[in-house]
Structures are given as structure tokens and as C-alpha cells.
Amino acid sequence: MINLQPYENPQYFIYLLVALLPLVIGLYFGKRYKWYEAAISLLFLFFIFDADKWKQGVTLIAYIIYQFAVTFAYQHYRQKTGKANKTWIFCTFVVLAILPLAAVKIWPVVPHKAGIDIGFLGISYLTFKTVQVVMELRDGTIKKVDPITYMRFLLFFPTISSGPIDRYRRFAKDCDKAPEREAYIKDLGLAVKYLFQGFLYKFILGWLFGTYWLPYLEAQAIIAGKGMPLHLSWWVLGVMYCYSMYLFFDFAGYSLFAVSISYFMGIHTPMNFNKPFAAHNIKEFWNRWHMTLSFWFRDFIFMRFTFFAMKKRLIKNRVRLSQIAYIVNFMVMAVWHGITWYYMVYGLYHAFAIIINDIWLRYKKKHKLVKHNKFTEAVAIFVTFNVVCLSFLIFSGFLDNLWFNVPLGK
């Protein structure tokens, strides 16, 4: 059977680009064929959830119906009450929007019959979209959600499985009109560029780091670490760097594919990565790494918690408030990844890394310790890179295997 899971093999792109050709021609001549776009989206969604994944497809349909009910029930309530809507009702709708994803994350740690799966590919990123819409309806930044546009927004197949996470207002501006010809020609150039860059990242560099080198380094780390305290060896350092490179090139390659296909379709899906390993500090890293996710957490977790705590005067000291907000933000992110010790440690690690970074920046500014030059910038990048790579080693779960699944001294 042909594997048509999103961006998993070069054959997928042949079918996809052939299918997109009529849409591309239409956009070139200033026409957007919405019916054809919908048909292509449904076709490739069918390929994702066919065969043994049909149960996930049924779950997706039920999920979309559920989220439509939540979103439009809240929109009706918001329009009926205006600015007088109650906070507890808003919070209830947010919880309802998050509930399916929360159930999927909790399910693995709840005793249940083997083989029963309640999730589907892409549930996390769909939930980010639905929660964002409910929150922006509350804020008034979204006045009204159009059902057809909302359906297209949720089921936009280039990004459905792993992002990038688009925003409804931005998507709505693109999806109803065809771009000007000159602008679309420029988009096609970028689409081709991102497509080939994605092939380089995912199928060459990602394969080298993740498939060719990483298993060997992990095996050597386990062999060399036997009998050593905590099973640590120089091989573990190799695993740390190799996994970090694999994680970046594989995910950045996938994101480039999603952006590329979006541009072919005349939709400007935002970029997800911007040279993250060139960051000078950990906060700058999060402004460059998986940007649509980090900005989503910034806007809808960090800022919301901060405003709530300030309004209720829970924490008077603004420095302490921001520190607690970082911890809340990254612990929510950790739980989203999964309920395991290494995800929790990963979340706390980044929260405290940013807190320490902020303390250092305030201290440096106050005492005027170091002037910026090429040497200090190089040191900052080097330190940040290694701090990040260590966090990815924790995130990978390899230490769980190394320490807890391999008996010490054997």
C-alpha cells in the first residue's frame, strides 16, 4: 500500500503536486477554486486516516463536530451578552475546548484495555486553533467566526498534523481571495525554495543524524556506560548533540514542507524556525524555535496568567510574577508533550534557564559589566547552544532508558 502520510516520503510530494496543479493554475490567473481546494483537502485527509487509521478518522469527525458546538455556542453567548459576559462561563468554554486533548494526554497513564486509542494525528494543533478562537472571541479581536472559513482553517491539510500553528484572522485574510499575479509568482518561488530546503533538512540531514548516526551513538552510550555512575560517558555527549541536530532538521524540514505547500495554495502559513542555534540567550532561542508554538504559549498562557495575577493582585512584585509565569508556561508545555518525568524536568529546566537569564541580564545592565563584541557574542551563542542541547537530551527520553531500563553494573 502507498504510504501517503504527510511528508513521510518523496512519493507523497509527486501525488500532492500533481493534485495541486489545477489550483496553482487558477491562482496564477487570479481565481481561487474553493471547491477544488476543499476536495483536495478531503482527499489527502482521507489518505492520512485510511486503512488501519480509519478509527482516528472517525474520531477526527467527532472532534470537529464537538469543537464547532463549543465555538459557536460561545460565539452565540458572546454576541448575546456583549461585554457583560461572565468570566466563569468563558473559562468553562475554554476548558471544554481543551477537554479532548486533556483526555488524550491523560489516557496513556490511566489503566485501560490495550489497543484502545482515543486520539488522532493532529489533535494538539487543532486544539491550539480552537482555544485561540474562543479566547479571541472573548477579547473581541475576532468579531464573528464564519463556519465555512472555520472548517477550512481547522482542516487545512498542509498543517493539520504538526503545524505550524496559524491564527484564524490571518488565515481568513488569505483563504477567500486570490493573490495578485506578481505576488503569487513570488510565492511560487518561495514555495519551491522551501520545498527543496525541506528535502535537504528532513530527508538528508535529518536522516543522517536520526537514522544513520543516532542509533549507533545510543548503543555505544549504553555499552560504555555500564558500571559507571548514572551510566554517563562521552558517548552520551555525542547522543546529546546528534539528537539535537536530528530534532531540528527533521522538524524544521517538516515545517518547511507545510509552509511550501501552503504557499502553493496561496496561503501564507507562518514560518516555524529562524536560525534557533544562532540565539544569544535562551529567551531569544524561544523567539526562534518552533515560533508558532512558543508565540501561542506566550499569548495564551504566559500573558493570560500574568494579566490575571496582576488583576487579582496575587503577586505584587513584577519580577516574581514573571518568574512564576515562566514556570506555569513551561509546565503547561511539558504536560502537553506528555506526563513523564523527563518532560516535566524539561519544562522546569527551560523555565529556570529563562529566569536565570533574566537575572543575569538585569545584573549586567545595572553594573555595566560587559560590552558587546564578536567574542562575547560567540561565547553567548556557544553557551546557549549547549544549554539547549542538554535540554533536548532530557526531552528525548534517552536518559530514562539509560538510567532506569538498563540495570547498573550489568
Short mmCIF file of C-alpha atoms in Angstrom, two decimals:
data_model
loop_
_atom_site.label_atom_id
_atom_site.label_comp_id
_atom_site.label_asym_id
_atom_site.label_seq_id
_atom_site.Cartn_x
_atom_site.Cartn_y
_atom_site.Cartn_z
CA MET A 1 0.00 0.00 0.00
CA ILE A 2 1.24 3.50 -0.83
CA ASN A 3 2.30 5.48 2.25
CA LEU A 4 0.64 8.89 1.96
CA GLN A 5 1.21 10.08 5.49
CA PRO A 6 2.15 13.80 5.45
CA TYR A 7 5.68 14.45 4.12
CA GLU A 8 6.95 10.96 5.01
CA ASN A 9 8.45 10.08 1.63
CA PRO A 10 9.25 11.71 -1.73
CA GLN A 11 6.41 9.80 -3.43
CA TYR A 12 3.89 11.77 -1.34
CA PHE A 13 5.05 15.01 -2.99
CA ILE A 14 4.56 13.66 -6.51
CA TYR A 15 0.89 12.92 -5.85
CA LEU A 16 0.45 16.16 -3.93
CA LEU A 17 1.99 18.49 -6.53
CA VAL A 18 0.05 16.83 -9.36
CA ALA A 19 -3.16 17.26 -7.37
CA LEU A 20 -2.34 20.93 -6.64
CA LEU A 21 -1.60 21.82 -10.29
CA PRO A 22 -5.17 22.97 -11.21
CA LEU A 23 -5.28 25.09 -8.05
CA VAL A 24 -1.89 26.66 -8.88
CA ILE A 25 -3.02 27.45 -12.43
CA GLY A 26 -6.21 29.00 -11.11
CA LEU A 27 -4.34 31.19 -8.61
CA TYR A 28 -1.91 32.27 -11.33
CA PHE A 29 -4.87 33.58 -13.33
CA GLY A 30 -6.40 35.25 -10.29
CA LYS A 31 -9.03 32.64 -9.42
CA ARG A 32 -9.29 30.57 -6.25
CA TYR A 33 -11.21 27.35 -6.80
CA LYS A 34 -12.57 26.81 -3.31
CA TRP A 35 -14.49 23.68 -4.25
CA TYR A 36 -11.33 22.09 -5.68
CA GLU A 37 -9.28 23.17 -2.67
CA ALA A 38 -11.86 21.53 -0.39
CA ALA A 39 -11.84 18.34 -2.48
CA ILE A 40 -8.03 18.10 -2.35
CA SER A 41 -8.00 18.70 1.40
CA LEU A 42 -10.60 15.98 1.98
CA LEU A 43 -8.76 13.58 -0.34
CA PHE A 44 -5.42 13.93 1.44
CA LEU A 45 -7.09 13.81 4.84
CA PHE A 46 -8.64 10.52 3.69
CA PHE A 47 -5.16 9.23 2.81
CA ILE A 48 -3.95 10.15 6.31
CA PHE A 49 -6.77 8.25 8.02
CA ASP A 50 -7.35 5.33 5.66
CA ALA A 51 -6.72 1.62 6.22
CA ASP A 52 -5.83 0.83 9.85
CA LYS A 53 -6.19 4.50 10.86
CA TRP A 54 -9.90 4.73 10.00
CA LYS A 55 -10.83 4.89 13.68
CA GLN A 56 -8.71 8.03 14.03
CA GLY A 57 -10.61 9.47 11.07
CA VAL A 58 -13.93 8.83 12.79
CA THR A 59 -12.54 10.43 15.97
CA LEU A 60 -11.48 13.47 13.94
CA ILE A 61 -15.01 13.90 12.57
CA ALA A 62 -16.48 13.64 16.08
CA TYR A 63 -13.85 16.11 17.34
CA ILE A 64 -14.69 18.69 14.64
CA ILE A 65 -18.42 18.43 15.42
CA TYR A 66 -17.68 18.85 19.12
CA GLN A 67 -15.42 21.88 18.62
CA PHE A 68 -17.93 23.51 16.29
CA ALA A 69 -20.55 23.14 19.02
CA VAL A 70 -18.20 24.68 21.62
CA THR A 71 -17.01 27.56 19.43
CA PHE A 72 -20.37 28.62 18.02
CA ALA A 73 -22.16 28.17 21.35
CA TYR A 74 -19.66 30.59 22.87
CA GLN A 75 -19.94 32.96 19.89
CA HIS A 76 -23.74 32.99 20.33
CA TYR A 77 -23.34 33.69 24.06
CA ARG A 78 -20.76 36.41 23.38
CA GLN A 79 -22.97 38.17 20.83
CA LYS A 80 -25.97 37.92 23.13
CA THR A 81 -24.25 39.34 26.21
CA GLY A 82 -21.67 41.66 24.62
CA LYS A 83 -19.09 42.94 27.10
CA ALA A 84 -21.18 41.80 30.04
CA ASN A 85 -20.29 38.10 29.61
CA LYS A 86 -19.15 36.32 32.76
CA THR A 87 -15.60 35.13 33.31
CA TRP A 88 -16.61 31.72 34.66
CA ILE A 89 -18.62 30.99 31.52
CA PHE A 90 -15.66 31.95 29.33
CA CYS A 91 -13.39 29.68 31.41
CA THR A 92 -15.91 26.86 31.08
CA PHE A 93 -15.82 27.10 27.29
CA VAL A 94 -12.01 27.17 27.27
CA VAL A 95 -11.96 24.04 29.43
CA LEU A 96 -14.48 22.39 27.11
CA ALA A 97 -12.26 23.21 24.11
CA ILE A 98 -9.21 21.73 25.86
CA LEU A 99 -11.03 18.68 27.26
CA PRO A 100 -10.50 16.27 24.31
CA LEU A 101 -6.74 16.98 24.22
CA ALA A 102 -6.50 16.66 28.01
CA ALA A 103 -8.22 13.26 27.79
CA VAL A 104 -5.75 12.12 25.13
CA LYS A 105 -2.76 13.20 27.24
CA ILE A 106 -4.08 11.56 30.42
CA TRP A 107 -5.21 8.37 28.67
CA PRO A 108 -1.75 6.69 28.49
CA VAL A 109 -1.32 6.83 32.29
CA VAL A 110 -4.84 5.57 33.01
CA PRO A 111 -5.30 1.77 33.15
CA HIS A 112 -7.20 0.69 30.04
CA LYS A 113 -7.52 -2.14 27.58
CA ALA A 114 -4.53 -2.48 25.24
CA GLY A 115 -5.10 -1.29 21.69
CA ILE A 116 -7.75 1.30 22.54
CA ASP A 117 -6.67 4.76 21.32
CA ILE A 118 -8.84 7.85 21.75
CA GLY A 119 -6.63 10.34 19.89
CA PHE A 120 -5.79 11.11 16.28
CA LEU A 121 -2.96 12.68 14.33
CA GLY A 122 -3.05 16.46 14.75
CA ILE A 123 -5.35 16.78 17.77
CA SER A 124 -2.87 19.05 19.59
CA TYR A 125 -2.59 21.58 16.78
CA LEU A 126 -6.33 21.60 16.15
CA THR A 127 -6.89 22.27 19.85
CA PHE A 128 -4.46 25.19 19.79
CA LYS A 129 -6.53 26.67 16.97
CA THR A 130 -9.90 26.19 18.66
CA VAL A 131 -8.74 27.55 22.02
CA GLN A 132 -7.23 30.56 20.28
CA VAL A 133 -10.53 31.32 18.54
CA VAL A 134 -12.56 31.07 21.76
CA MET A 135 -10.10 33.36 23.57
CA GLU A 136 -10.05 35.94 20.79
CA LEU A 137 -13.85 35.92 20.63
CA ARG A 138 -13.74 36.86 24.31
CA ASP A 139 -11.18 39.61 23.63
CA GLY A 140 -13.22 40.99 20.75
CA THR A 141 -10.29 40.68 18.31
CA ILE A 142 -12.45 38.17 16.42
CA LYS A 143 -15.93 39.64 15.93
CA LYS A 144 -17.52 36.69 14.19
CA VAL A 145 -16.40 33.26 13.05
CA ASP A 146 -17.62 32.16 9.65
CA PRO A 147 -18.49 28.41 9.71
CA ILE A 148 -17.05 27.62 6.26
CA THR A 149 -13.83 29.58 6.90
CA TYR A 150 -13.53 27.95 10.32
CA MET A 151 -13.86 24.48 8.78
CA ARG A 152 -11.18 25.32 6.20
CA PHE A 153 -8.98 26.75 8.97
CA LEU A 154 -9.21 23.62 11.10
CA LEU A 155 -8.88 21.10 8.26
CA PHE A 156 -6.16 22.89 6.26
CA PHE A 157 -4.28 19.70 5.45
CA PRO A 158 -0.70 21.01 4.94
CA THR A 159 -0.51 21.92 8.66
CA ILE A 160 -3.05 19.62 10.32
CA SER A 161 -0.68 17.00 11.72
CA SER A 162 2.16 19.05 13.24
CA GLY A 163 1.69 22.72 12.45
CA PRO A 164 2.86 25.45 12.08
CA ILE A 165 0.03 26.91 14.15
CA ASP A 166 -1.74 29.60 12.15
CA ARG A 167 -4.12 32.24 13.55
CA TYR A 168 -7.74 32.43 12.37
CA ARG A 169 -7.69 36.14 11.48
CA ARG A 170 -4.53 35.79 9.40
CA PHE A 171 -5.78 32.67 7.63
CA ALA A 172 -9.17 34.26 6.87
CA LYS A 173 -7.46 37.15 5.02
CA ASP A 174 -5.76 34.73 2.63
CA CYS A 175 -8.28 31.97 2.08
CA ASP A 176 -11.10 33.89 0.37
CA LYS A 177 -9.19 35.77 -2.28
CA ALA A 178 -6.58 35.02 -4.91
CA PRO A 179 -3.30 36.96 -4.62
CA GLU A 180 -2.12 39.38 -7.30
CA ARG A 181 -0.19 37.60 -10.05
CA GLU A 182 3.17 39.20 -9.24
CA ALA A 183 2.75 38.39 -5.57
CA TYR A 184 1.77 34.79 -6.36
CA ILE A 185 4.77 34.31 -8.67
CA LYS A 186 6.95 35.42 -5.76
CA ASP A 187 5.09 32.97 -3.51
CA LEU A 188 5.74 30.15 -6.00
CA GLY A 189 9.46 30.96 -5.94
CA LEU A 190 9.47 30.77 -2.14
CA ALA A 191 7.38 27.59 -2.24
CA VAL A 192 9.94 25.85 -4.46
CA LYS A 193 12.81 27.14 -2.31
CA TYR A 194 11.21 25.91 0.92
CA LEU A 195 10.35 22.57 -0.70
CA PHE A 196 13.97 21.84 -1.67
CA GLN A 197 15.26 23.18 1.63
CA GLY A 198 12.82 20.84 3.38
CA PHE A 199 14.16 17.88 1.37
CA LEU A 200 17.71 18.78 2.41
CA TYR A 201 16.73 19.11 6.07
CA LYS A 202 14.40 16.14 6.52
CA PHE A 203 15.48 13.51 4.00
CA ILE A 204 19.25 14.12 4.01
CA LEU A 205 20.45 15.84 7.18
CA GLY A 206 17.60 14.52 9.34
CA TRP A 207 18.22 11.00 8.05
CA LEU A 208 21.97 11.24 8.66
CA PHE A 209 21.59 12.44 12.24
CA GLY A 210 18.46 10.49 13.21
CA THR A 211 18.69 7.19 11.31
CA TYR A 212 22.34 6.73 10.42
CA TRP A 213 24.28 8.12 13.42
CA LEU A 214 21.93 8.37 16.41
CA PRO A 215 21.16 4.63 16.93
CA TYR A 216 24.88 3.83 16.86
CA LEU A 217 25.71 6.55 19.39
CA GLU A 218 22.88 5.45 21.69
CA ALA A 219 24.03 1.83 21.57
CA GLN A 220 27.63 2.84 22.32
CA ALA A 221 26.49 5.08 25.18
CA ILE A 222 24.62 2.19 26.79
CA ILE A 223 27.56 -0.22 26.35
CA ALA A 224 30.18 2.27 27.53
CA GLY A 225 28.09 3.42 30.48
CA LYS A 226 27.58 0.04 32.09
CA GLY A 227 29.05 0.05 35.57
CA MET A 228 29.56 3.81 35.56
CA PRO A 229 27.70 6.16 37.94
CA LEU A 230 24.39 7.12 36.29
CA HIS A 231 25.61 5.36 33.12
CA LEU A 232 27.30 8.55 31.84
CA SER A 233 30.08 8.53 29.26
CA TRP A 234 31.41 10.67 26.44
CA TRP A 235 29.06 8.79 24.13
CA VAL A 236 26.13 10.42 25.92
CA LEU A 237 27.52 13.78 24.84
CA GLY A 238 27.51 12.50 21.27
CA VAL A 239 23.87 11.43 21.69
CA MET A 240 23.03 14.88 23.02
CA TYR A 241 24.42 16.76 20.02
CA CYS A 242 23.28 14.22 17.44
CA TYR A 243 19.70 14.10 18.76
CA SER A 244 19.56 17.92 18.88
CA MET A 245 20.57 18.13 15.23
CA TYR A 246 18.12 15.40 14.26
CA LEU A 247 15.27 17.10 16.14
CA PHE A 248 15.94 20.41 14.43
CA PHE A 249 16.43 19.17 10.87
CA ASP A 250 13.54 16.70 10.98
CA PHE A 251 11.03 19.14 12.45
CA ALA A 252 12.29 22.19 10.56
CA GLY A 253 12.15 20.14 7.34
CA TYR A 254 8.57 19.12 8.06
CA SER A 255 7.63 22.74 8.82
CA LEU A 256 9.24 23.92 5.58
CA PHE A 257 7.16 21.39 3.66
CA ALA A 258 3.97 22.66 5.32
CA VAL A 259 4.85 26.29 4.54
CA SER A 260 5.84 25.39 0.98
CA ILE A 261 2.56 23.60 0.19
CA SER A 262 0.64 26.45 1.84
CA TYR A 263 2.37 28.96 -0.46
CA PHE A 264 1.47 26.83 -3.49
CA MET A 265 -2.14 27.14 -2.28
CA GLY A 266 -1.88 30.92 -1.82
CA ILE A 267 -1.89 30.74 1.99
CA HIS A 268 0.93 32.42 3.93
CA THR A 269 1.35 29.94 6.77
CA PRO A 270 3.91 31.46 9.19
CA MET A 271 7.45 30.10 9.43
CA ASN A 272 8.32 27.95 12.42
CA PHE A 273 12.11 28.32 12.71
CA ASN A 274 14.53 31.22 12.35
CA LYS A 275 18.14 30.07 12.91
CA PRO A 276 17.45 28.98 16.52
CA PHE A 277 21.00 27.82 17.19
CA ALA A 278 22.27 31.34 16.49
CA ALA A 279 20.38 32.67 19.55
CA HIS A 280 22.40 34.70 22.07
CA ASN A 281 20.33 33.61 25.08
CA ILE A 282 17.56 31.19 25.99
CA LYS A 283 14.77 33.75 25.63
CA GLU A 284 15.94 34.64 22.13
CA PHE A 285 16.08 30.91 21.37
CA TRP A 286 12.36 30.61 22.11
CA ASN A 287 11.72 33.53 19.76
CA ARG A 288 13.40 31.47 17.02
CA TRP A 289 12.47 27.84 17.81
CA HIS A 290 9.04 26.41 16.91
CA MET A 291 7.92 30.02 16.83
CA THR A 292 4.21 29.46 16.23
CA LEU A 293 4.05 27.22 19.31
CA SER A 294 6.17 29.47 21.54
CA PHE A 295 4.20 32.56 20.49
CA TRP A 296 0.93 30.71 21.12
CA PHE A 297 2.06 29.83 24.65
CA ARG A 298 3.32 33.38 25.17
CA ASP A 299 -0.01 34.93 24.12
CA PHE A 300 -2.46 32.44 25.62
CA ILE A 301 -0.66 31.04 28.68
CA PHE A 302 2.11 33.40 29.84
CA MET A 303 0.33 36.70 29.15
CA ARG A 304 -3.10 35.46 30.32
CA PHE A 305 -1.66 34.22 33.60
CA THR A 306 0.29 37.45 34.07
CA PHE A 307 -2.77 39.66 33.47
CA PHE A 308 -4.93 37.50 35.72
CA ALA A 309 -2.37 37.57 38.57
CA MET A 310 -1.96 41.37 38.23
CA LYS A 311 -5.71 41.95 38.15
CA LYS A 312 -6.27 39.81 41.25
CA ARG A 313 -3.11 41.20 42.88
CA LEU A 314 -1.89 37.70 43.61
CA ILE A 315 1.78 38.69 43.28
CA LYS A 316 2.80 42.33 43.77
CA ASN A 317 6.44 42.03 42.74
CA ARG A 318 6.54 42.11 38.93
CA VAL A 319 9.85 40.26 38.72
CA ARG A 320 8.49 37.41 40.86
CA LEU A 321 5.29 37.44 38.83
CA SER A 322 7.15 36.98 35.54
CA GLN A 323 9.23 34.19 37.08
CA ILE A 324 6.15 32.30 38.25
CA ALA A 325 4.52 32.92 34.87
CA TYR A 326 7.53 31.31 33.16
CA ILE A 327 7.18 28.23 35.38
CA VAL A 328 3.44 27.99 34.68
CA ASN A 329 4.02 28.48 30.95
CA PHE A 330 6.67 25.79 30.58
CA MET A 331 4.98 23.30 32.89
CA VAL A 332 1.83 23.54 30.78
CA MET A 333 4.03 22.97 27.73
CA ALA A 334 5.62 19.98 29.46
CA VAL A 335 2.25 18.41 30.28
CA TRP A 336 1.19 18.97 26.68
CA HIS A 337 4.17 16.93 25.48
CA GLY A 338 3.26 14.11 27.86
CA ILE A 339 3.03 13.10 31.50
CA THR A 340 6.55 11.74 32.09
CA TRP A 341 9.34 12.80 34.41
CA TYR A 342 11.64 13.87 31.58
CA TYR A 343 9.06 16.20 30.03
CA MET A 344 8.42 17.74 33.45
CA VAL A 345 12.15 18.22 34.03
CA TYR A 346 12.47 19.65 30.52
CA GLY A 347 9.77 22.22 31.29
CA LEU A 348 11.29 23.24 34.63
CA TYR A 349 14.74 23.35 33.03
CA HIS A 350 13.68 25.93 30.44
CA ALA A 351 11.66 27.94 32.96
CA PHE A 352 14.63 28.28 35.30
CA ALA A 353 17.02 28.85 32.39
CA ILE A 354 14.96 31.90 31.35
CA ILE A 355 14.67 33.09 34.98
CA ILE A 356 18.45 32.85 35.43
CA ASN A 357 18.98 34.58 32.08
CA ASP A 358 16.72 37.47 33.13
CA ILE A 359 18.54 37.80 36.46
CA TRP A 360 21.86 37.92 34.63
CA LEU A 361 20.65 40.50 32.08
CA ARG A 362 19.32 42.78 34.82
CA TYR A 363 22.56 42.42 36.79
CA LYS A 364 24.71 43.07 33.71
CA LYS A 365 22.67 46.13 32.77
CA LYS A 366 22.79 47.55 36.28
CA HIS A 367 26.55 47.10 36.73
CA LYS A 368 27.55 47.60 33.08
CA LEU A 369 29.80 44.56 33.24
CA VAL A 370 30.42 43.53 29.66
CA LYS A 371 30.47 45.42 26.40
CA HIS A 372 29.12 43.58 23.37
CA ASN A 373 31.68 42.46 20.80
CA LYS A 374 32.17 39.50 18.47
CA PHE A 375 33.90 37.45 21.18
CA THR A 376 31.17 37.90 23.80
CA GLU A 377 28.52 37.18 21.16
CA ALA A 378 30.30 33.96 20.20
CA VAL A 379 30.50 32.91 23.85
CA ALA A 380 26.79 33.70 24.34
CA ILE A 381 25.81 31.64 21.30
CA PHE A 382 28.05 28.74 22.38
CA VAL A 383 26.66 28.69 25.93
CA THR A 384 23.04 28.98 24.72
CA PHE A 385 23.56 26.19 22.18
CA ASN A 386 24.87 23.80 24.84
CA VAL A 387 22.15 24.72 27.33
CA VAL A 388 19.56 23.96 24.66
CA CYS A 389 21.20 20.70 23.57
CA LEU A 390 21.26 19.47 27.17
CA SER A 391 17.54 20.20 27.43
CA PHE A 392 16.94 18.18 24.25
CA LEU A 393 18.84 15.24 25.72
CA ILE A 394 16.42 15.33 28.66
CA PHE A 395 13.47 15.78 26.28
CA SER A 396 14.49 12.79 24.13
CA GLY A 397 13.79 10.31 26.94
CA PHE A 398 17.14 8.60 26.28
CA LEU A 399 18.22 9.15 29.90
CA ASP A 400 15.09 7.30 31.02
CA ASN A 401 16.25 4.29 29.01
CA LEU A 402 19.87 4.70 30.06
CA TRP A 403 19.25 5.04 33.80
CA PHE A 404 16.06 3.15 34.54
CA ASN A 405 15.76 0.42 31.91
CA VAL A 406 19.35 -0.77 31.94
CA PRO A 407 20.49 -2.37 35.26
CA LEU A 408 23.57 -0.69 36.72
CA GLY A 409 26.72 -2.81 36.61
CA LYS A 410 25.35 -5.33 34.12
#
